[in-house]
XYZ file of C-alpha atoms in Angstrom:
249
model
C -41.455 -38.679 -30.536
C -38.610 -39.426 -28.149
C -37.584 -43.044 -27.744
C -36.991 -44.023 -24.090
C -34.451 -46.631 -25.224
C -32.354 -43.974 -26.912
C -29.584 -42.958 -24.478
C -29.740 -39.436 -25.868
C -33.365 -39.020 -24.693
C -33.544 -41.030 -21.471
C -34.475 -39.210 -18.235
C -31.158 -39.922 -16.577
C -30.031 -36.826 -14.707
C -26.796 -35.196 -15.771
C -24.000 -34.814 -13.227
C -24.562 -31.056 -13.192
C -28.272 -31.401 -12.386
C -27.544 -33.963 -9.664
C -24.927 -31.655 -8.196
C -27.389 -28.751 -8.248
C -30.036 -30.790 -6.416
C -27.493 -31.955 -3.836
C -26.323 -28.400 -3.257
C -29.916 -27.206 -2.852
C -30.650 -30.019 -0.396
C -27.526 -29.233 1.663
C -28.445 -25.541 1.760
C -31.966 -26.401 2.877
C -30.675 -28.741 5.572
C -28.269 -26.115 6.901
C -31.053 -23.531 6.996
C -33.344 -26.005 8.794
C -30.762 -26.922 11.437
C -29.786 -23.274 11.909
C -33.439 -22.446 12.620
C -33.586 -25.267 15.171
C -30.439 -24.047 16.932
C -31.615 -20.422 16.870
C -34.923 -21.280 18.534
C -33.208 -23.544 21.048
C -30.575 -20.930 21.964
C -33.211 -18.186 22.192
C -35.258 -20.389 24.519
C -32.244 -20.983 26.772
C -31.537 -17.232 26.785
C -35.139 -16.412 27.747
C -35.012 -19.018 30.517
C -31.787 -17.516 31.855
C -33.137 -13.955 31.813
C -36.332 -14.938 33.652
C -34.350 -16.983 36.197
C -32.029 -14.026 36.894
C -34.919 -11.591 37.282
C -36.817 -13.902 39.632
C -33.752 -14.601 41.794
C -32.707 -10.967 42.289
C -33.045 -9.567 45.790
C -31.022 -8.469 48.790
C -31.776 -11.854 50.353
C -33.202 -15.046 48.831
C -36.426 -14.525 50.790
C -36.864 -11.066 49.251
C -36.507 -12.260 45.658
C -39.541 -13.035 43.520
C -38.545 -16.700 43.535
C -38.255 -16.721 47.323
C -41.635 -15.094 47.793
C -43.242 -17.283 45.151
C -41.964 -20.665 46.300
C -41.692 -20.067 50.049
C -45.255 -18.898 50.592
C -46.772 -22.212 49.553
C -50.185 -22.466 47.990
C -51.155 -23.511 44.485
C -49.063 -20.974 42.504
C -45.704 -22.779 42.940
C -47.295 -26.034 41.781
C -48.705 -24.315 38.693
C -45.283 -22.854 37.840
C -43.580 -26.235 38.260
C -46.180 -28.443 36.560
C -47.288 -26.156 33.720
C -44.112 -26.825 31.660
C -44.850 -30.556 31.783
C -48.357 -29.886 30.515
C -47.014 -27.769 27.646
C -44.549 -30.488 26.618
C -47.362 -33.037 26.545
C -49.567 -30.641 24.591
C -46.855 -30.113 21.988
C -45.876 -33.783 21.821
C -49.376 -35.211 21.400
C -51.146 -32.289 19.734
C -48.536 -30.963 17.314
C -50.520 -32.226 14.303
C -53.672 -30.369 15.406
C -52.226 -26.965 16.342
C -50.894 -24.257 14.053
C -47.250 -23.346 13.651
C -47.905 -20.005 15.371
C -49.449 -21.751 18.372
C -46.527 -24.176 18.580
C -44.043 -21.298 18.611
C -46.040 -19.430 21.259
C -46.158 -22.526 23.459
C -42.392 -22.925 23.120
C -41.773 -19.363 24.365
C -44.250 -19.775 27.226
C -42.531 -23.022 28.169
C -39.079 -21.384 28.189
C -40.371 -18.511 30.354
C -42.049 -20.867 32.856
C -38.864 -22.920 33.063
C -36.983 -19.737 33.888
C -39.354 -19.037 36.774
C -39.072 -22.627 37.984
C -35.268 -22.758 37.693
C -34.792 -19.427 39.477
C -34.618 -21.390 42.717
C -31.401 -22.992 41.440
C -29.739 -19.571 41.611
C -30.799 -19.314 45.244
C -29.287 -22.698 46.123
C -25.953 -22.616 44.262
C -23.286 -19.911 44.155
C -23.152 -17.645 41.120
C -19.648 -18.835 40.263
C -20.601 -22.518 40.190
C -23.727 -21.766 38.134
C -21.628 -19.871 35.573
C -19.011 -22.644 35.525
C -21.637 -25.328 34.968
C -23.372 -23.260 32.264
C -20.263 -22.643 30.182
C -19.135 -26.264 30.607
C -22.579 -27.367 29.442
C -22.491 -24.999 26.456
C -19.082 -26.308 25.368
C -20.076 -29.959 25.816
C -23.418 -29.451 24.079
C -21.768 -27.764 21.087
C -19.232 -30.569 20.689
C -21.733 -33.391 21.140
C -24.330 -31.840 18.829
C -21.686 -31.210 16.163
C -20.599 -34.839 16.403
C -24.199 -36.016 16.150
C -24.672 -33.854 13.055
C -21.502 -34.886 11.229
C -20.980 -38.533 12.209
C -21.701 -41.223 9.638
C -22.410 -43.715 12.420
C -26.067 -44.610 12.902
C -26.971 -43.587 16.473
C -30.555 -44.866 16.355
C -29.586 -47.925 18.400
C -28.660 -45.644 21.295
C -32.180 -44.228 21.548
C -33.933 -47.050 23.387
C -30.998 -47.552 25.743
C -30.808 -43.845 26.617
C -34.557 -43.448 27.149
C -34.628 -46.518 29.388
C -31.688 -45.026 31.261
C -33.594 -41.771 31.826
C -36.605 -43.694 33.167
C -34.347 -45.623 35.529
C -32.712 -42.363 36.573
C -36.084 -40.844 37.466
C -36.936 -43.894 39.569
C -33.592 -43.641 41.365
C -34.200 -39.934 42.056
C -37.598 -40.679 43.597
C -36.096 -43.422 45.775
C -33.293 -41.124 46.899
C -35.830 -38.503 47.978
C -36.578 -40.859 50.879
C -33.108 -42.350 51.357
C -31.293 -38.985 51.166
C -28.023 -40.732 50.306
C -25.189 -38.384 49.353
C -23.329 -41.141 47.502
C -26.439 -42.091 45.536
C -27.102 -38.444 44.713
C -23.578 -38.099 43.347
C -24.006 -41.251 41.252
C -27.353 -40.016 39.915
C -25.773 -36.708 38.890
C -22.875 -38.406 37.094
C -25.160 -40.862 35.271
C -27.508 -38.001 34.354
C -24.651 -36.099 32.732
C -23.672 -39.153 30.674
C -27.244 -39.930 29.602
C -28.068 -36.417 28.416
C -24.687 -36.116 26.732
C -25.608 -39.185 24.695
C -29.125 -37.850 24.052
C -27.684 -34.586 22.701
C -25.815 -36.424 19.948
C -28.668 -38.878 19.301
C -31.357 -36.189 19.110
C -29.249 -34.008 16.814
C -28.917 -36.852 14.319
C -32.641 -37.620 14.628
C -33.563 -33.976 13.963
C -31.226 -33.919 10.969
C -32.870 -37.074 9.598
C -36.304 -35.530 10.098
C -35.510 -32.952 7.429
C -35.664 -35.697 4.789
C -39.352 -36.183 5.649
C -40.536 -32.607 6.270
C -38.690 -30.634 3.571
C -41.110 -28.756 1.380
C -44.131 -29.585 3.576
C -46.325 -27.405 5.772
C -45.083 -29.338 8.804
C -41.484 -28.099 8.506
C -42.049 -25.014 10.678
C -43.561 -27.106 13.460
C -40.745 -29.623 13.088
C -38.259 -26.803 13.781
C -40.089 -25.988 17.024
C -40.166 -29.618 18.146
C -36.483 -30.042 17.311
C -35.624 -26.895 19.269
C -37.669 -28.118 22.236
C -35.889 -31.482 22.182
C -32.419 -29.928 22.184
C -33.525 -27.357 24.768
C -34.516 -30.173 27.141
C -31.191 -31.931 26.534
C -29.273 -28.724 27.306
C -31.234 -27.850 30.459
C -31.027 -31.361 31.894
C -27.324 -31.632 31.072
C -26.788 -28.303 32.846
C -28.795 -29.289 35.931
C -27.084 -32.652 36.410
C -23.661 -31.111 35.848
C -24.478 -28.375 38.367
C -25.536 -31.005 40.910
C -22.262 -32.815 40.269
C -19.803 -29.890 40.474
C -21.826 -27.020 41.952
C -21.143 -25.353 45.303
C -24.165 -24.687 47.471
C -24.602 -21.404 49.251
């Protein structure tokens, strides 16, 4: 019988076995993050396609977006509020729904956001929308890469950034009545900074989540939730940047 005190028979892992496990973990993490980014990018692409289709027309009034949002009624409210309902459903019910349902809700959310954001293409020039999109894509890629690779713990930023977003929403509501151009510019600039920080913070948080979900049935749903989180960071970063540098028609 093996003696646990004998160094030749102890359960200490050899360097080769440790290296193999580390390599397997790194490969799994890369695959997990790649899945998150693929879903997120596909969601942004679907949103863009729907927004372009809804905004096409000889005049803004003749586009689907113009007809949908200018006629009033309950339909525009459904289009605008349904995405919020889906986010709440996913956030609070993710443990009760299946992975297939979570993925379906993500695609429905991205499509509804495309319909809702189609009005942006009617307000801003095509050139400024393209400029803001590519600037957002470049900034998002750099910030997310930094959040993934940095050794610095960004968890302390979370509370500050979330409180900043809440304050930003309050300021936006107040400015709806004040209609201050200077305040609107400040809100846009602060919004860009907040969601830039959230991009890095959320990337690190999603990376850390892999430690808890690897090898579990929840990993597929975790990919969807991670993609949704980064999708929201990207869209909000784009919208605030467009408000800051965009040219209106």
